Coordinates of N, CA and C in Angstrom, one line a residue:
X985 N -43.1 -63.4 69.7 CA -43.5 -63.5 68.3 C -42.7 -62.6 67.4
X986 N -42.4 -61.4 67.8 CA -41.6 -60.5 67.0 C -40.2 -61.1 66.8
X987 N -39.6 -61.6 67.8 CA -38.2 -62.2 67.7 C -38.2 -63.4 66.7
X988 N -39.3 -64.2 66.8 CA -39.4 -65.3 65.8 C -39.5 -64.8 64.4
X989 N -40.3 -63.7 64.2 CA -40.4 -63.1 62.9 C -39.1 -62.6 62.4
X990 N -38.3 -61.9 63.2 CA -37.0 -61.4 62.9 C -36.0 -62.5 62.5
X991 N -36.1 -63.6 63.2 CA -35.2 -64.7 62.9 C -35.6 -65.3 61.5
X992 N -36.8 -65.5 61.3 CA -37.3 -66.0 60.0 C -36.9 -65.1 58.9
X993 N -37.1 -63.8 59.0 CA -36.7 -62.8 58.0 C -35.2 -62.9 57.8
X994 N -34.4 -63.0 58.8 CA -32.9 -63.0 58.7 C -32.5 -64.3 57.9
X995 N -33.1 -65.4 58.2 CA -32.8 -66.7 57.5 C -33.2 -66.6 56.1
X996 N -34.3 -66.0 55.8 CA -34.7 -65.9 54.4 C -33.8 -64.9 53.6
X997 N -33.4 -63.9 54.2 CA -32.5 -62.9 53.5 C -31.1 -63.6 53.3
X998 N -30.6 -64.4 54.2 CA -29.4 -65.1 54.0 C -29.5 -66.1 52.9
X999 N -30.6 -66.8 52.8 CA -30.8 -67.8 51.8 C -30.9 -67.1 50.4
X1000 N -31.6 -65.9 50.3 CA -31.6 -65.1 49.1 C -30.2 -64.7 48.7
X1001 N -29.4 -64.2 49.7 CA -28.1 -63.8 49.4 C -27.2 -64.9 48.8
X1002 N -27.3 -66.1 49.4 CA -26.6 -67.2 48.9 C -27.0 -67.6 47.5
X1003 N -28.3 -67.5 47.2 CA -28.8 -67.9 45.9 C -28.3 -66.9 44.8
X1004 N -28.4 -65.6 45.2 CA -27.9 -64.6 44.2 C -26.4 -64.7 44.0
X1005 N -25.7 -65.0 45.0 CA -24.2 -65.1 44.9 C -23.9 -66.3 44.0
X1006 N -24.6 -67.4 44.2 CA -24.3 -68.6 43.4 C -24.7 -68.3 41.9
X1007 N -25.8 -67.6 41.6 CA -26.1 -67.3 40.3 C -25.1 -66.4 39.6
X1008 N -24.6 -65.4 40.3 CA -23.5 -64.5 39.8 C -22.2 -65.3 39.5
X1009 N -21.9 -66.2 40.4 CA -20.7 -67.0 40.2 C -20.8 -67.8 39.0
X1010 N -21.9 -68.5 38.8 CA -22.1 -69.3 37.6 C -22.0 -68.4 36.3
X1011 N -22.7 -67.2 36.4 CA -22.6 -66.3 35.2 C -21.2 -65.9 34.9
X1012 N -20.5 -65.5 35.9 CA -19.1 -65.1 35.6 C -18.2 -66.2 35.1
X1013 N -18.4 -67.4 35.7 CA -17.6 -68.5 35.3 C -17.9 -68.9 33.9
X1014 N -19.1 -69.1 33.5 CA -19.5 -69.5 32.2 C -19.4 -68.4 31.2
X1015 N -19.6 -67.1 31.6 CA -19.5 -66.0 30.7 C -18.1 -65.5 30.4
X1016 N -17.2 -65.6 31.4 CA -15.9 -65.0 31.2 C -14.8 -66.0 31.4
X1017 N -14.9 -66.8 32.4 CA -13.8 -67.7 32.8 C -13.6 -68.8 31.8
X1018 N -14.7 -69.5 31.5 CA -14.5 -70.7 30.6 C -14.1 -70.4 29.2
X1019 N -14.6 -69.3 28.6 CA -14.0 -69.0 27.3 C -12.5 -68.6 27.3
X1020 N -12.1 -68.0 28.3 CA -10.6 -67.7 28.4 C -9.8 -68.9 28.6
X1021 N -10.3 -69.8 29.4 CA -9.6 -71.1 29.6 C -9.5 -71.9 28.3
X1022 N -10.7 -71.9 27.6 CA -10.7 -72.6 26.3 C -9.8 -72.0 25.3
X1023 N -9.8 -70.7 25.2 CA -8.9 -70.0 24.2 C -7.4 -70.3 24.5
X1024 N -7.1 -70.3 25.8 CA -5.7 -70.5 26.2 C -5.3 -72.0 25.8
X1025 N -6.2 -72.9 26.1 CA -5.9 -74.3 25.7 C -5.8 -74.5 24.2
X1026 N -6.6 -73.8 23.5 CA -6.6 -73.9 22.0 C -5.3 -73.3 21.5
X1027 N -5.0 -72.1 22.0 CA -3.7 -71.5 21.5 C -2.5 -72.3 21.8
X1028 N -2.5 -72.9 23.0 CA -1.4 -73.7 23.5 C -1.3 -75.1 22.7
X1029 N -2.3 -75.4 21.9 CA -2.2 -76.6 21.1 C -2.8 -77.8 21.8
X1030 N -3.5 -77.5 22.8 CA -4.2 -78.6 23.6 C -5.6 -78.8 23.1
X1031 N -5.8 -79.0 21.8 CA -7.1 -79.1 21.3 C -7.8 -80.3 21.8
X1032 N -7.1 -81.4 22.1 CA -7.7 -82.6 22.7 C -8.4 -82.3 24.0
X1033 N -8.0 -81.3 24.8 CA -8.6 -80.9 26.0 C -9.7 -79.9 25.8
X1034 N -9.4 -79.0 24.8 CA -10.3 -77.8 24.7 C -11.6 -78.2 24.0
X1035 N -11.6 -79.1 23.1 CA -12.9 -79.4 22.4 C -13.9 -80.2 23.3
X1036 N -13.5 -81.2 24.1 CA -14.4 -81.8 25.0 C -15.0 -80.8 26.0
X1037 N -14.1 -79.9 26.5 CA -14.6 -78.9 27.5 C -15.6 -78.0 26.8
X1038 N -15.4 -77.6 25.6 CA -16.3 -76.8 24.9 C -17.6 -77.5 24.7
X1039 N -17.6 -78.7 24.3 CA -18.9 -79.5 24.2 C -19.6 -79.6 25.5
X1040 N -18.9 -79.8 26.6 CA -19.6 -79.9 27.9 C -20.1 -78.6 28.3
X1041 N -19.4 -77.5 28.0 CA -19.9 -76.2 28.4 C -21.1 -75.8 27.6
X1042 N -21.1 -76.1 26.3 CA -22.3 -75.8 25.5 C -23.5 -76.6 26.0
X1043 N -23.3 -77.9 26.3 CA -24.4 -78.7 26.8 C -24.9 -78.1 28.1
X1044 N -24.0 -77.7 29.0 CA -24.4 -77.2 30.3 C -25.2 -75.9 30.1
X1045 N -24.7 -75.0 29.2 CA -25.4 -73.7 29.0 C -26.8 -73.9 28.4
X1046 N -27.0 -74.9 27.5 CA -28.3 -75.0 26.9 C -29.2 -76.0 27.6
X1047 N -28.7 -77.0 28.3 CA -29.6 -78.0 28.9 C -29.9 -77.7 30.3
X1048 N -29.0 -77.2 31.1 CA -29.3 -76.9 32.5 C -30.4 -76.0 32.8
X1049 N -30.6 -74.9 32.0 CA -31.8 -74.1 32.2 C -33.1 -74.8 31.9
X1050 N -33.1 -75.8 31.1 CA -34.3 -76.6 30.9 C -34.8 -77.3 32.1
X1051 N -33.8 -77.8 32.9 CA -34.1 -78.5 34.2 C -34.3 -77.6 35.4
X1052 N -34.1 -76.3 35.2 CA -34.2 -75.3 36.3 C -33.1 -75.3 37.2
X1053 N -31.9 -75.7 36.7 CA -30.7 -75.7 37.6 C -29.9 -74.4 37.3

Protein backbone atom coordinates (compact mmCIF):
# COMPACT_ATOMS: atom_id res chain seq x y z
CA UNK A 1 0.00 0.00 0.00
CA UNK A 2 2.86 2.35 0.85
CA UNK A 3 4.56 1.68 -2.50
CA UNK A 4 1.33 2.42 -4.39
CA UNK A 5 0.95 5.69 -2.47
CA UNK A 6 4.52 6.71 -3.30
CA UNK A 7 3.96 5.96 -7.00
CA UNK A 8 0.74 8.00 -7.04
CA UNK A 9 2.48 10.90 -5.27
CA UNK A 10 5.37 10.80 -7.75
CA UNK A 11 3.02 10.81 -10.74
CA UNK A 12 1.05 13.75 -9.32
CA UNK A 13 4.25 15.72 -8.67
CA UNK A 14 5.48 15.08 -12.22
CA UNK A 15 2.11 16.23 -13.60
CA UNK A 16 2.29 19.39 -11.47
CA UNK A 17 5.83 20.05 -12.67
CA UNK A 18 4.80 19.75 -16.32
CA UNK A 19 1.81 22.02 -15.75
CA UNK A 20 3.91 24.73 -14.10
CA UNK A 21 6.60 24.46 -16.77
CA UNK A 22 4.01 24.87 -19.55
CA UNK A 23 2.54 27.92 -17.79
CA UNK A 24 5.94 29.55 -17.44
CA UNK A 25 6.77 28.83 -21.08
CA UNK A 26 3.55 30.49 -22.25
CA UNK A 27 4.19 33.50 -20.01
CA UNK A 28 7.73 33.97 -21.25
CA UNK A 29 6.76 33.50 -24.90
CA UNK A 30 3.79 35.88 -24.84
CA UNK A 31 5.37 38.33 -22.39
CA UNK A 32 8.83 38.67 -23.87
CA UNK A 33 9.33 36.65 -27.04
CA UNK A 34 6.37 37.72 -29.13
CA UNK A 35 6.77 41.50 -28.59
CA UNK A 36 10.43 41.26 -29.61
CA UNK A 37 9.55 39.32 -32.76
CA UNK A 38 6.81 41.81 -33.62
CA UNK A 39 9.11 44.80 -33.05
CA UNK A 40 11.81 43.30 -35.27
CA UNK A 41 9.29 42.56 -38.03
CA UNK A 42 7.88 46.07 -37.78
CA UNK A 43 11.31 47.72 -37.87
CA UNK A 44 12.34 45.54 -40.81
CA UNK A 45 9.35 46.83 -42.73
CA UNK A 46 7.42 43.59 -42.71
CA UNK A 47 4.21 45.20 -41.49
CA UNK A 48 2.17 42.75 -43.56
CA UNK A 49 3.44 39.96 -41.27
CA UNK A 50 3.60 41.91 -38.01
CA UNK A 51 0.01 43.22 -37.91
CA UNK A 52 -1.76 39.84 -38.32
CA UNK A 53 0.56 38.29 -35.72
CA UNK A 54 -0.24 41.14 -33.35
CA UNK A 55 -3.96 40.62 -33.84
CA UNK A 56 -3.64 36.86 -33.23
CA UNK A 57 -1.51 37.44 -30.13
CA UNK A 58 -4.01 39.91 -28.67
CA UNK A 59 -6.90 37.55 -29.36
CA UNK A 60 -4.97 34.72 -27.72
CA UNK A 61 -4.10 36.76 -24.66
CA UNK A 62 -7.64 37.96 -24.07
CA UNK A 63 -9.76 35.02 -25.26
CA UNK A 64 -7.82 31.94 -24.15
CA UNK A 65 -8.16 32.70 -20.41
CA UNK A 66 -11.94 32.87 -20.87
CA UNK A 67 -11.91 29.22 -21.96
CA UNK A 68 -9.50 28.16 -19.22
CA UNK A 69 -6.63 27.35 -21.57
